[in-house]
Short mmCIF file of C-alpha atoms and ligand atoms in Angstrom, two decimals:
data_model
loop_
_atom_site.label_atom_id
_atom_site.label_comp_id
_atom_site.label_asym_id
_atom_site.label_seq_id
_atom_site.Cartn_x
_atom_site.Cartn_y
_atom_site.Cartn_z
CA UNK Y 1 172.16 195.01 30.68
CA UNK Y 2 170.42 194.49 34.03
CA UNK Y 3 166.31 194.11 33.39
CA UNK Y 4 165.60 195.99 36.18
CA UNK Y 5 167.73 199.31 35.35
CA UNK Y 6 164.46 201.75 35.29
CA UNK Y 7 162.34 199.24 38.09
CA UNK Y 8 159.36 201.55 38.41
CA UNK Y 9 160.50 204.06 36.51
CA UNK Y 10 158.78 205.34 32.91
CA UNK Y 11 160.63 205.12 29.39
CA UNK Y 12 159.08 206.95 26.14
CA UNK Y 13 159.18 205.62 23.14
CA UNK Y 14 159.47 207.85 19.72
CA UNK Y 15 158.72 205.80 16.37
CA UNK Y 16 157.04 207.44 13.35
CA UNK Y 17 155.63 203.99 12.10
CA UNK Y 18 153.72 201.20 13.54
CA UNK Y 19 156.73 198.08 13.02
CA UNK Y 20 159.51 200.48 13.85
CA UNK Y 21 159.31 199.28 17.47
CA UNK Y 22 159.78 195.77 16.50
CA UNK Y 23 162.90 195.63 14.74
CA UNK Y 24 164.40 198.23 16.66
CA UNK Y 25 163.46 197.90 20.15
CA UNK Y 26 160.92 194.99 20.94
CA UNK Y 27 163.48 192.56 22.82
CA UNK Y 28 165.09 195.91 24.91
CA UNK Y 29 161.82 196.76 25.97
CA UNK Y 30 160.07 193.46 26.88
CA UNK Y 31 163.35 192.94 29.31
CA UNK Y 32 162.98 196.39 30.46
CA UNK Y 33 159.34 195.87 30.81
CA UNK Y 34 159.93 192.40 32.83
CA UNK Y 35 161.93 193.97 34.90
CA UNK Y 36 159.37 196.58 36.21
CA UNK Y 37 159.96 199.77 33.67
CA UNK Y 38 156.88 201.41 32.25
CA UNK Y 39 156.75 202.02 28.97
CA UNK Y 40 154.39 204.64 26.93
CA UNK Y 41 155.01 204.26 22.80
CA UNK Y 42 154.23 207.28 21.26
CA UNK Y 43 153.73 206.07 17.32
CA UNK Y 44 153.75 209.35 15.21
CA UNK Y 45 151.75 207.81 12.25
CA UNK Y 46 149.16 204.76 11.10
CA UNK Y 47 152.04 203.76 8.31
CA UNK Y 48 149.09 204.35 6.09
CA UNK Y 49 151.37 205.44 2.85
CA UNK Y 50 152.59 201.37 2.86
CA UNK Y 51 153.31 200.15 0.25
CA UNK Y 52 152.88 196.44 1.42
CA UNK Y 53 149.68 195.02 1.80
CA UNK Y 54 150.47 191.88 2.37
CA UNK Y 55 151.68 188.58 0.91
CA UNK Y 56 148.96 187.15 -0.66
CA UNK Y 57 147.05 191.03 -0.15
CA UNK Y 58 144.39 191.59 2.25
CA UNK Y 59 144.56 195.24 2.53
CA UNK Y 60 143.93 197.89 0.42
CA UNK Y 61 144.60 201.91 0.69
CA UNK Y 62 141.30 202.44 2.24
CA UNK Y 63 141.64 199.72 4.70
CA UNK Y 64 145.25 199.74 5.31
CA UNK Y 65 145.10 202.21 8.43
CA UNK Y 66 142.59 200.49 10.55
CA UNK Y 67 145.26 197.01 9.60
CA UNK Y 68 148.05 198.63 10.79
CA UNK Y 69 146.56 200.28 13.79
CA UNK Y 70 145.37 196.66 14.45
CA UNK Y 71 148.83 195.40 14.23
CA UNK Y 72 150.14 198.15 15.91
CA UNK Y 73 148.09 196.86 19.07
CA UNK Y 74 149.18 193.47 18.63
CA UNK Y 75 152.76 194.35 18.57
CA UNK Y 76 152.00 196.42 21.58
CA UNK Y 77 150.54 193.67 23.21
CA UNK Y 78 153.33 191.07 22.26
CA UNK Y 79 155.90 193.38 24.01
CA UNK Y 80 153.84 193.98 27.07
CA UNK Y 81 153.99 197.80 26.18
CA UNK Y 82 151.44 199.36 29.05
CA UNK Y 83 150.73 202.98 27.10
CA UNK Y 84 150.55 203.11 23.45
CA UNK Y 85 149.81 206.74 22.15
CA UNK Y 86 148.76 207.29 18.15
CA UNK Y 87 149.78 210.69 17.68
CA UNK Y 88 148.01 210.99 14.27
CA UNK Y 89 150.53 212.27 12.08
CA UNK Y 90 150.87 212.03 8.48
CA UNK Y 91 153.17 208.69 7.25
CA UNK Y 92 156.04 209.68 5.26
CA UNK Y 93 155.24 213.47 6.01
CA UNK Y 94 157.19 213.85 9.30
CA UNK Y 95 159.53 215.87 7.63
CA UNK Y 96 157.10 218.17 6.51
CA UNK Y 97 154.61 218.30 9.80
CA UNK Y 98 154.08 221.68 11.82
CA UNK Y 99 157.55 221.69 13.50
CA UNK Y 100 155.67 223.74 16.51
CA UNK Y 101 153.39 220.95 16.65
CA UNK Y 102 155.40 218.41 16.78
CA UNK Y 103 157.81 219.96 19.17
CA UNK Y 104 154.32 221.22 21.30
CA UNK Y 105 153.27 217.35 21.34
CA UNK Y 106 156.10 215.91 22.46
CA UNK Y 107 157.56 218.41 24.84
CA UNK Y 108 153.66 217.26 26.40
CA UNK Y 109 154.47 214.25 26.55
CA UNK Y 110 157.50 214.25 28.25
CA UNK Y 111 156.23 216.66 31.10
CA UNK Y 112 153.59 214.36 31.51
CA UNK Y 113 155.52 211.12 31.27
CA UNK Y 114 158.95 212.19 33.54
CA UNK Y 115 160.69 209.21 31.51
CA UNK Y 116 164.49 208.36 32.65
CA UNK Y 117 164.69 207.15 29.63
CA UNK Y 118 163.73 208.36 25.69
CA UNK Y 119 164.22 205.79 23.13
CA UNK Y 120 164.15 207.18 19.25
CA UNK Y 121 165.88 207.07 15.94
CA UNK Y 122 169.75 208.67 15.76
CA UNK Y 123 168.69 211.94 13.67
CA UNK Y 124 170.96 211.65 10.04
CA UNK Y 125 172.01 207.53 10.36
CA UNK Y 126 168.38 206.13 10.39
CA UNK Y 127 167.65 205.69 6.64
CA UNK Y 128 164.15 206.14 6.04
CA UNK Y 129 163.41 211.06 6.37
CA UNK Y 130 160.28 209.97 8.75
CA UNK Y 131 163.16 207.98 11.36
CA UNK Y 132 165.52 210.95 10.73
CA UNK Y 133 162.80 214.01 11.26
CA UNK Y 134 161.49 211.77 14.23
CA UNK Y 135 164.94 211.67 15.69
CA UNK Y 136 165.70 215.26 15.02
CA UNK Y 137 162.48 216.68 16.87
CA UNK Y 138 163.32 214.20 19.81
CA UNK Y 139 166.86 215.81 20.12
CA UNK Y 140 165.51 219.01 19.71
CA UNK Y 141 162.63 219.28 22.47
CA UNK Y 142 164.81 217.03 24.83
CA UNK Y 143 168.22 219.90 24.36
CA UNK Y 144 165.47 222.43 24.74
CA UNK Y 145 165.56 221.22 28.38
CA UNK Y 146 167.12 222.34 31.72
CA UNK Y 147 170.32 219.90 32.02
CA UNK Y 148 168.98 218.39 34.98
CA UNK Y 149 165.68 217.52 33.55
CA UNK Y 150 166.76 215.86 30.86
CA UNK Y 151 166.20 212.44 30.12
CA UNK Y 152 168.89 210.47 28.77
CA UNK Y 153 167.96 209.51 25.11
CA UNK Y 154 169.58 205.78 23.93
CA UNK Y 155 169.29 206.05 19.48
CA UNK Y 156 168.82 203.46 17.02
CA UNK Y 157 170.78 203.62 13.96
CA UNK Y 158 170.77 201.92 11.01
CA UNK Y 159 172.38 203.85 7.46
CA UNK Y 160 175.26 202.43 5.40
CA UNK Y 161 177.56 204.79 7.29
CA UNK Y 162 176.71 204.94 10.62
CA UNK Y 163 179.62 203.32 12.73
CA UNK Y 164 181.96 205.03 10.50
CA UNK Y 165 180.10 208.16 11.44
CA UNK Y 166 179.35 207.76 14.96
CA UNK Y 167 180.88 204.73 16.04
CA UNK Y 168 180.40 201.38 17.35
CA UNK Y 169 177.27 200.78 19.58
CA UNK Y 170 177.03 201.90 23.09
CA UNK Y 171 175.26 199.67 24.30
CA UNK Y 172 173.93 196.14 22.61
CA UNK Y 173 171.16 194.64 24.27
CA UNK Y 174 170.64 190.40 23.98
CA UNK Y 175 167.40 190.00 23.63
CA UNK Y 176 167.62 186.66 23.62
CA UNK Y 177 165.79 185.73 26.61
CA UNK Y 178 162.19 187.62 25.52
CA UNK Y 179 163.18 186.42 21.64
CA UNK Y 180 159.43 184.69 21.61
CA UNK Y 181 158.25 188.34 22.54
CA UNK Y 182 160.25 190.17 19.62
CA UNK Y 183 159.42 187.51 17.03
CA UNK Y 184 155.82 187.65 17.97
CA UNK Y 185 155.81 191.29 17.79
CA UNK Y 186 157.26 191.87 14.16
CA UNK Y 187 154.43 188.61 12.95
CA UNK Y 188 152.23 191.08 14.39
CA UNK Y 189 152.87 193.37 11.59
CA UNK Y 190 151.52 190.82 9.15
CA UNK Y 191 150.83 193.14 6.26
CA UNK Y 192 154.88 194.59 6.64
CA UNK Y 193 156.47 191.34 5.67
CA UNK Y 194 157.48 190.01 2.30
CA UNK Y 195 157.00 186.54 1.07
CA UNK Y 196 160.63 185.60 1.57
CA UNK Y 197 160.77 186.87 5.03
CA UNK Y 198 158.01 185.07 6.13
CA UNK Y 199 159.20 181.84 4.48
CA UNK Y 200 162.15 182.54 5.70
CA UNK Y 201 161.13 182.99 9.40
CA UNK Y 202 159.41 179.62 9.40
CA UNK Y 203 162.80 178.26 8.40
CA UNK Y 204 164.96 179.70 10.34
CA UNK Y 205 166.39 177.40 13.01
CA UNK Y 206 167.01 179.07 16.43
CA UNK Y 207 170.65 180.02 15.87
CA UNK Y 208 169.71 181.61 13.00
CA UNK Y 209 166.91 183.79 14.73
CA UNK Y 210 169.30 184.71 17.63
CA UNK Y 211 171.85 185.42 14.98
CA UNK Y 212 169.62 188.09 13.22
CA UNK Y 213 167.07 188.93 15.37
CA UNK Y 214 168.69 188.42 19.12
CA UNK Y 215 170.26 191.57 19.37
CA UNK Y 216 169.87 195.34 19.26
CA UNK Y 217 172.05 198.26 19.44
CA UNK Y 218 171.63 201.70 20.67
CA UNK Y 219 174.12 204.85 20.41
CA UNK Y 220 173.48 207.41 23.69
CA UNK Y 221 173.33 210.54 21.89
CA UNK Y 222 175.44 213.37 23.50
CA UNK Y 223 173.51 216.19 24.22
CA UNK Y 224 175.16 219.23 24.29
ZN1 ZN L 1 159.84 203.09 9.98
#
């Protein structure tokens, strides 16, 4: 991957949850975003249905949105993300949202934005219904398009049966040149992790950071 692939040129970002963007994306962005892309992240919800609160807990269900959104920032900030957009929706209720509102927000959104390129979840191989319904109104809004305006859309998929479904990975970005920027973007998310992981981050030698963390694939979804 060459950093400077969209030099002055706008990506969008479609997560439903504030930490999606680090696992999935952080590394792929920071080079894209070193190399003179600009990058809005539109965040559909706070991830205020958590479960975590984090290891020993500091948060609690009343203060657990104004956390995240904290770490959200953070993350942001880690990555060098210029535009970060909360779109307010309901965690673990993207399934269920106004389907004309979601469509209405996003199809905003990408008048406004122009992006070359859409980054999102692959609808039906992304595990968690918020990634998939994310995905799926993504696809939607973006074939909704005239051919020639559409952007091209790079997914990240994660189920059991992905490859088997849709194949091997179009593209794999190494990350690990901006690794310092991805690692410091999930400890954003300090109320996400588990014990273990944390322990286990500390511990983890650099091979072994590169080897999980250092790089991240995307499927280019075929629009019809
Ligand atoms: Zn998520």
């Amino acid at each position: 991957m060459n950093n400077e692939q969209y030099k002055g040129q706008n990506i969008l970002v479609v997560f439903p949850h504030p930490d999606d963007e680090a696992f999935a994306a952080a590394g792929t962005l920071a080079r894209y975003i070193e190399g003179g892309a600009h990058v809005t992240y539109a965040c559909l919800t706070l991830g205020e249905m958590g479960r975590n609160m984090g290891i020993p807990p500091f948060a609690n269900r009343v203060t657990l949105p104004a956390i995240r959104k904290q770490e959200l920032l953070d993350s942001v900030a880690a990555i060098g993300i210029q535009d970060l957009r909360m779109l307010g929706f309901h965690d673990k209720m993207v399934e269920f949202e106004d389907q004309q509102l979601l469509d209405k927000t996003l199809q905003a959104l990408l008048n406004e934005i122009q992006p070359k390129l859409v980054i999102t979840f692959y609808p039906g191989y992304s595990v968690h219904p918020d990634h998939d319904a994310t995905g799926r109104a993504v696809i939607r809004v973006i074939s909704a398009l005239p051919a020639a305006q559409r952007p091209v859309v790079h997914c990240v998929a994660f189920s059991n049966d992905h490859e088997q479904a849709i194949g091997k990975a179009n593209i794999i970005v190494d990350v690990t040149e901006v690794i310092h920027k991805k690692m410091s973007s999930i400890q954003a998310h300090r109320s996400q992790f588990q014990a273990e992981e944390l322990v286990g981050k500390q511990e983890l030698g650099n091979q072994q950071l590169l080897a999980r963390f250092g790089k991240e694939p995307f499927w280019i979804y075929p629009l019809a």
